[in-house]
């Protein structure tokens, strides 16, 4: 039985090395990269000039390194703060987003379809987190008052700081680097920003995402704000894809808008008696009878025509009954006729060319989303919060309809959306609203730092000691409001308005520190735990979710439980993993897992035990053998 001594987040450097080995195997010798050999392999694509186009600032190298570091932290479940824990697919994570993004690397790599963030704009008044790259986790716990050293305060980045822009860039760079890893190949990120750092943000995004993956810089008319010279009416939203080549289309209200496509011309007989239309048109026209302008001649009648690709029994044609050729009259009726599909989209317009031939206009499918967004304001964002609380606890919050608009453009029914600057919880609110409208099952992951509220603020007086508390409550209330407003809508009872809450913390596993200063403390700590590698103040579920996280299993997987004697067994994801972290484990636990395994379609599940949990060495041996008899070989202990 292999023993797991330490659990860490994804090692991005090692991952990159393995990729390089696959592409350039000859560039490695005894496991080390030979730079000269790599240079020879890439030939002329080496930049040798000392001066070249680049974006740099004080602290960039450190920020680049930080994006590649592993995290030894974990996410601890908080069921009492969650909503619909057993059934929800949404997640709320309380913690420093830099460490959280590292912890999500294994589980959500290339799985996020859309990221929206509204980071600090670096106005000199908004908060910028002071990263301590030597030990981010320790720094986070101190700053948020979770350890004894609580003297530090969260501060703003003032413009009289000598590294005003550099500090902001150093803060943003590793977060965006890690966020890119989480995007699916056809995933898209939207980043709100204003004039303070728009230019710098675009430059680092060009570097991280690639200038070739830039989609657009959207102008959002957010509402008027007084300033020294001009009234500021807009902000920006930068839009990048992970891989533009994989992004075949935007979708708008469920209809793709790739590009204009030439439409096959209808067949027209002359004199006009029957007009044949290509298959695929879905519209119905009413009977049209022209008055008799020609004495006792018969009037011209256009018979109802129904054009449906789904029902081939109906003719794709309009029959024209006429006593004699009335081409000019027919043209007058057909010219400019607009065909509307079942979703209310214009799909065809007819017109006559000068030579008398009836044609369609080119089909545009749908109107492309515009680069100037005018329908949503920060005032709407404030009203949205006021509609849920007695006060608006946030300055200039984003309106849910803005994020809903982005989500409707780029996401499908079950996609995952991430916001790691969750703030007031607008993104989670918007995702629930969109799902209520179109019956989707999109999932939202929200990450928010528990920044302490000012003791003089209305939020603090209302009982909210940190921002994350307000965010969670906003999501709860928004879900309830959306359900009430849509109570008569079919299927609304299936709307997911819940979320699982997790909190960033140090690992549940005691890791041996070989530094001299910590040696005696390490001995005392292990003695107090009777040699157990799990911290004494942590629960089985704490450890359970750390295992899921570090093994790359989603945090919302269904979890079943069975009790055998005094031991609890967890079945993760319908048999993909079995975990038992109890004491006094005996072979009957393995027997139960084996019976459970027979009901599963997973042919190669993992089984993890607590190493110190076996009643005896004989029980450990018997447990392994019992599992092997039912075909389970992947057995480990922690």
PDB file of C-alpha atoms in Angstrom, residues 167-309:
ATOM      1  CA  UNK A 167       2.254  46.728  -7.608  1.00  0.00           C
ATOM      2  CA  UNK A 168      -1.036  46.446  -9.465  1.00  0.00           C
ATOM      3  CA  UNK A 169       0.552  44.570 -12.376  1.00  0.00           C
ATOM      4  CA  UNK A 170       2.405  42.244 -10.014  1.00  0.00           C
ATOM      5  CA  UNK A 171      -0.913  41.510  -8.322  1.00  0.00           C
ATOM      6  CA  UNK A 172      -2.771  40.804 -11.574  1.00  0.00           C
ATOM      7  CA  UNK A 173      -0.166  38.914 -13.614  1.00  0.00           C
ATOM      8  CA  UNK A 174      -0.007  35.544 -11.770  1.00  0.00           C
ATOM      9  CA  UNK A 175      -3.779  35.484 -11.314  1.00  0.00           C
ATOM     10  CA  UNK A 176      -4.433  35.935 -15.032  1.00  0.00           C
ATOM     11  CA  UNK A 177      -1.719  33.396 -15.864  1.00  0.00           C
ATOM     12  CA  UNK A 178      -3.394  30.788 -13.666  1.00  0.00           C
ATOM     13  CA  UNK A 179      -6.856  31.747 -14.938  1.00  0.00           C
ATOM     14  CA  UNK A 180      -5.813  31.032 -18.525  1.00  0.00           C
ATOM     15  CA  UNK A 181      -4.986  27.430 -17.570  1.00  0.00           C
ATOM     16  CA  UNK A 182      -8.546  26.943 -16.331  1.00  0.00           C
ATOM     17  CA  UNK A 183     -10.220  28.128 -19.546  1.00  0.00           C
ATOM     18  CA  UNK A 184     -11.405  25.489 -22.002  1.00  0.00           C
ATOM     19  CA  UNK A 185      -9.880  25.629 -25.486  1.00  0.00           C
ATOM     20  CA  UNK A 186     -12.886  27.625 -26.682  1.00  0.00           C
ATOM     21  CA  UNK A 187     -13.200  29.519 -23.401  1.00  0.00           C
ATOM     22  CA  UNK A 188     -13.420  33.308 -23.097  1.00  0.00           C
ATOM     23  CA  UNK A 189     -12.469  35.768 -20.372  1.00  0.00           C
ATOM     24  CA  UNK A 190     -14.137  39.171 -19.842  1.00  0.00           C
ATOM     25  CA  UNK A 191     -12.275  41.694 -17.658  1.00  0.00           C
ATOM     26  CA  UNK A 192     -13.829  44.970 -16.524  1.00  0.00           C
ATOM     27  CA  UNK A 193     -11.450  47.930 -16.226  1.00  0.00           C
ATOM     28  CA  UNK A 194     -11.343  51.733 -16.568  1.00  0.00           C
ATOM     29  CA  UNK A 195      -8.780  54.244 -17.827  1.00  0.00           C
ATOM     30  CA  UNK A 196      -6.433  53.889 -14.853  1.00  0.00           C
ATOM     31  CA  UNK A 197      -4.964  50.545 -15.944  1.00  0.00           C
ATOM     32  CA  UNK A 198      -6.691  49.738 -19.244  1.00  0.00           C
ATOM     33  CA  UNK A 199      -3.500  50.177 -21.282  1.00  0.00           C
ATOM     34  CA  UNK A 200      -1.373  48.093 -18.923  1.00  0.00           C
ATOM     35  CA  UNK A 201      -4.023  45.386 -18.613  1.00  0.00           C
ATOM     36  CA  UNK A 202      -4.251  44.999 -22.377  1.00  0.00           C
ATOM     37  CA  UNK A 203      -0.466  44.616 -22.631  1.00  0.00           C
ATOM     38  CA  UNK A 204      -0.203  41.869 -20.021  1.00  0.00           C
ATOM     39  CA  UNK A 205      -3.251  40.106 -21.483  1.00  0.00           C
ATOM     40  CA  UNK A 206      -1.590  40.177 -24.903  1.00  0.00           C
ATOM     41  CA  UNK A 207       1.399  38.486 -23.292  1.00  0.00           C
ATOM     42  CA  UNK A 208      -0.545  35.920 -21.267  1.00  0.00           C
ATOM     43  CA  UNK A 209      -3.313  35.027 -23.709  1.00  0.00           C
ATOM     44  CA  UNK A 210      -1.485  35.947 -26.919  1.00  0.00           C
ATOM     45  CA  UNK A 211      -2.221  38.997 -29.026  1.00  0.00           C
ATOM     46  CA  UNK A 212      -3.685  36.665 -31.644  1.00  0.00           C
ATOM     47  CA  UNK A 213      -6.386  35.640 -29.145  1.00  0.00           C
ATOM     48  CA  UNK A 214      -7.594  39.190 -28.488  1.00  0.00           C
ATOM     49  CA  UNK A 215     -11.276  39.413 -29.454  1.00  0.00           C
ATOM     50  CA  UNK A 216     -12.341  42.938 -28.611  1.00  0.00           C
ATOM     51  CA  UNK A 217     -12.164  45.861 -26.237  1.00  0.00           C
ATOM     52  CA  UNK A 218     -15.790  46.536 -25.408  1.00  0.00           C
ATOM     53  CA  UNK A 219     -16.984  49.970 -24.352  1.00  0.00           C
ATOM     54  CA  UNK A 220     -19.611  49.786 -21.632  1.00  0.00           C
ATOM     55  CA  UNK A 221     -21.706  52.910 -21.103  1.00  0.00           C
ATOM     56  CA  UNK A 222     -21.877  52.495 -17.335  1.00  0.00           C
ATOM     57  CA  UNK A 223     -23.442  55.833 -16.400  1.00  0.00           C
ATOM     58  CA  UNK A 224     -22.259  59.390 -15.824  1.00  0.00           C
ATOM     59  CA  UNK A 225     -19.604  60.139 -13.199  1.00  0.00           C
ATOM     60  CA  UNK A 226     -18.294  63.674 -12.644  1.00  0.00           C
ATOM     61  CA  UNK A 227     -14.574  64.317 -13.075  1.00  0.00           C
ATOM     62  CA  UNK A 228     -12.253  67.300 -13.433  1.00  0.00           C
ATOM     63  CA  UNK A 229     -12.540  67.678 -17.203  1.00  0.00           C
ATOM     64  CA  UNK A 230     -15.101  65.322 -18.764  1.00  0.00           C
ATOM     65  CA  UNK A 231     -18.080  63.476 -17.387  1.00  0.00           C
ATOM     66  CA  UNK A 232     -17.033  59.848 -17.513  1.00  0.00           C
ATOM     67  CA  UNK A 233     -19.802  57.759 -19.010  1.00  0.00           C
ATOM     68  CA  UNK A 234     -18.016  54.528 -19.865  1.00  0.00           C
ATOM     69  CA  UNK A 235     -15.706  51.759 -18.754  1.00  0.00           C
ATOM     70  CA  UNK A 236     -14.079  48.942 -20.720  1.00  0.00           C
ATOM     71  CA  UNK A 237     -14.389  45.183 -20.857  1.00  0.00           C
ATOM     72  CA  UNK A 238     -11.426  43.353 -22.399  1.00  0.00           C
ATOM     73  CA  UNK A 239     -12.356  40.121 -24.126  1.00  0.00           C
ATOM     74  CA  UNK A 240      -9.821  37.351 -24.878  1.00  0.00           C
ATOM     75  CA  UNK A 241     -10.135  33.725 -25.888  1.00  0.00           C
ATOM     76  CA  UNK A 242      -7.785  30.960 -24.846  1.00  0.00           C
ATOM     77  CA  UNK A 243      -7.530  29.770 -28.438  1.00  0.00           C
ATOM     78  CA  UNK A 244      -9.291  31.860 -31.059  1.00  0.00           C
ATOM     79  CA  UNK A 245      -8.887  29.066 -33.625  1.00  0.00           C
ATOM     80  CA  UNK A 246     -11.112  26.857 -31.440  1.00  0.00           C
ATOM     81  CA  UNK A 247     -13.712  29.593 -31.078  1.00  0.00           C
ATOM     82  CA  UNK A 248     -15.856  28.922 -34.133  1.00  0.00           C
ATOM     83  CA  UNK A 249     -18.648  31.299 -33.146  1.00  0.00           C
ATOM     84  CA  UNK A 250     -20.313  33.497 -30.621  1.00  0.00           C
ATOM     85  CA  UNK A 251     -23.875  32.497 -29.973  1.00  0.00           C
ATOM     86  CA  UNK A 252     -26.655  34.941 -29.381  1.00  0.00           C
ATOM     87  CA  UNK A 253     -29.981  33.743 -28.023  1.00  0.00           C
ATOM     88  CA  UNK A 254     -28.980  30.258 -29.121  1.00  0.00           C
ATOM     89  CA  UNK A 255     -28.342  31.129 -32.793  1.00  0.00           C
ATOM     90  CA  UNK A 256     -24.835  31.206 -34.201  1.00  0.00           C
ATOM     91  CA  UNK A 257     -23.638  34.242 -36.100  1.00  0.00           C
ATOM     92  CA  UNK A 258     -20.519  33.046 -37.862  1.00  0.00           C
ATOM     93  CA  UNK A 259     -20.635  35.178 -40.980  1.00  0.00           C
ATOM     94  CA  UNK A 260     -22.861  36.098 -43.902  1.00  0.00           C
ATOM     95  CA  UNK A 261     -23.676  33.093 -46.044  1.00  0.00           C
ATOM     96  CA  UNK A 262     -24.830  33.134 -49.650  1.00  0.00           C
ATOM     97  CA  UNK A 263     -28.346  31.797 -50.001  1.00  0.00           C
ATOM     98  CA  UNK A 264     -29.464  29.610 -52.857  1.00  0.00           C
ATOM     99  CA  UNK A 265     -31.726  31.548 -55.242  1.00  0.00           C
ATOM    100  CA  UNK A 266     -35.346  30.468 -55.553  1.00  0.00           C
ATOM    101  CA  UNK A 267     -36.459  28.981 -58.809  1.00  0.00           C
ATOM    102  CA  UNK A 268     -38.899  31.234 -60.701  1.00  0.00           C
ATOM    103  CA  UNK A 269     -40.922  30.136 -63.722  1.00  0.00           C
ATOM    104  CA  UNK A 270     -41.909  32.745 -66.294  1.00  0.00           C
ATOM    105  CA  UNK A 271     -44.692  33.604 -66.673  1.00  0.00           C
ATOM    106  CA  UNK A 272     -44.875  33.323 -62.886  1.00  0.00           C
ATOM    107  CA  UNK A 273     -47.040  30.449 -61.778  1.00  0.00           C
ATOM    108  CA  UNK A 274     -44.983  28.694 -59.113  1.00  0.00           C
ATOM    109  CA  UNK A 275     -42.058  29.957 -57.027  1.00  0.00           C
ATOM    110  CA  UNK A 276     -39.930  27.209 -55.490  1.00  0.00           C
ATOM    111  CA  UNK A 277     -37.986  27.993 -52.304  1.00  0.00           C
ATOM    112  CA  UNK A 278     -35.010  26.066 -50.851  1.00  0.00           C
ATOM    113  CA  UNK A 279     -35.759  23.721 -47.964  1.00  0.00           C
ATOM    114  CA  UNK A 280     -35.229  24.930 -44.440  1.00  0.00           C
ATOM    115  CA  UNK A 281     -37.444  28.015 -44.362  1.00  0.00           C
ATOM    116  CA  UNK A 282     -39.848  27.916 -41.458  1.00  0.00           C
ATOM    117  CA  UNK A 283     -42.652  30.423 -42.017  1.00  0.00           C
ATOM    118  CA  UNK A 284     -46.256  30.701 -43.016  1.00  0.00           C
ATOM    119  CA  UNK A 285     -47.845  33.374 -45.186  1.00  0.00           C
ATOM    120  CA  UNK A 286     -51.537  34.158 -45.274  1.00  0.00           C
ATOM    121  CA  UNK A 287     -53.667  33.997 -48.411  1.00  0.00           C
ATOM    122  CA  UNK A 288     -53.204  37.101 -50.503  1.00  0.00           C
ATOM    123  CA  UNK A 289     -55.794  38.117 -53.123  1.00  0.00           C
ATOM    124  CA  UNK A 290     -55.147  41.162 -55.262  1.00  0.00           C
ATOM    125  CA  UNK A 291     -58.236  43.244 -56.186  1.00  0.00           C
ATOM    126  CA  UNK A 292     -59.409  43.160 -59.748  1.00  0.00           C
ATOM    127  CA  UNK A 293     -57.911  46.181 -61.453  1.00  0.00           C
ATOM    128  CA  UNK A 294     -58.598  44.834 -64.908  1.00  0.00           C
ATOM    129  CA  UNK A 295     -62.314  44.787 -65.327  1.00  0.00           C
ATOM    130  CA  UNK A 296     -63.865  41.358 -65.395  1.00  0.00           C
ATOM    131  CA  UNK A 297     -60.559  39.522 -65.428  1.00  0.00           C
ATOM    132  CA  UNK A 298     -59.953  37.027 -62.618  1.00  0.00           C
ATOM    133  CA  UNK A 299     -58.075  38.340 -59.615  1.00  0.00           C
ATOM    134  CA  UNK A 300     -54.611  36.992 -58.783  1.00  0.00           C
ATOM    135  CA  UNK A 301     -54.420  34.729 -55.748  1.00  0.00           C
ATOM    136  CA  UNK A 302     -51.303  33.796 -53.757  1.00  0.00           C
ATOM    137  CA  UNK A 303     -52.067  30.508 -52.023  1.00  0.00           C
ATOM    138  CA  UNK A 304     -50.746  29.968 -48.493  1.00  0.00           C
ATOM    139  CA  UNK A 305     -47.330  28.414 -48.535  1.00  0.00           C
ATOM    140  CA  UNK A 306     -45.681  26.637 -45.615  1.00  0.00           C
ATOM    141  CA  UNK A 307     -41.965  25.965 -45.803  1.00  0.00           C
ATOM    142  CA  UNK A 308     -40.675  23.475 -43.228  1.00  0.00           C
ATOM    143  CA  UNK A 309     -37.501  21.423 -43.440  1.00  0.00           C
TER     144      UNK A 309
END
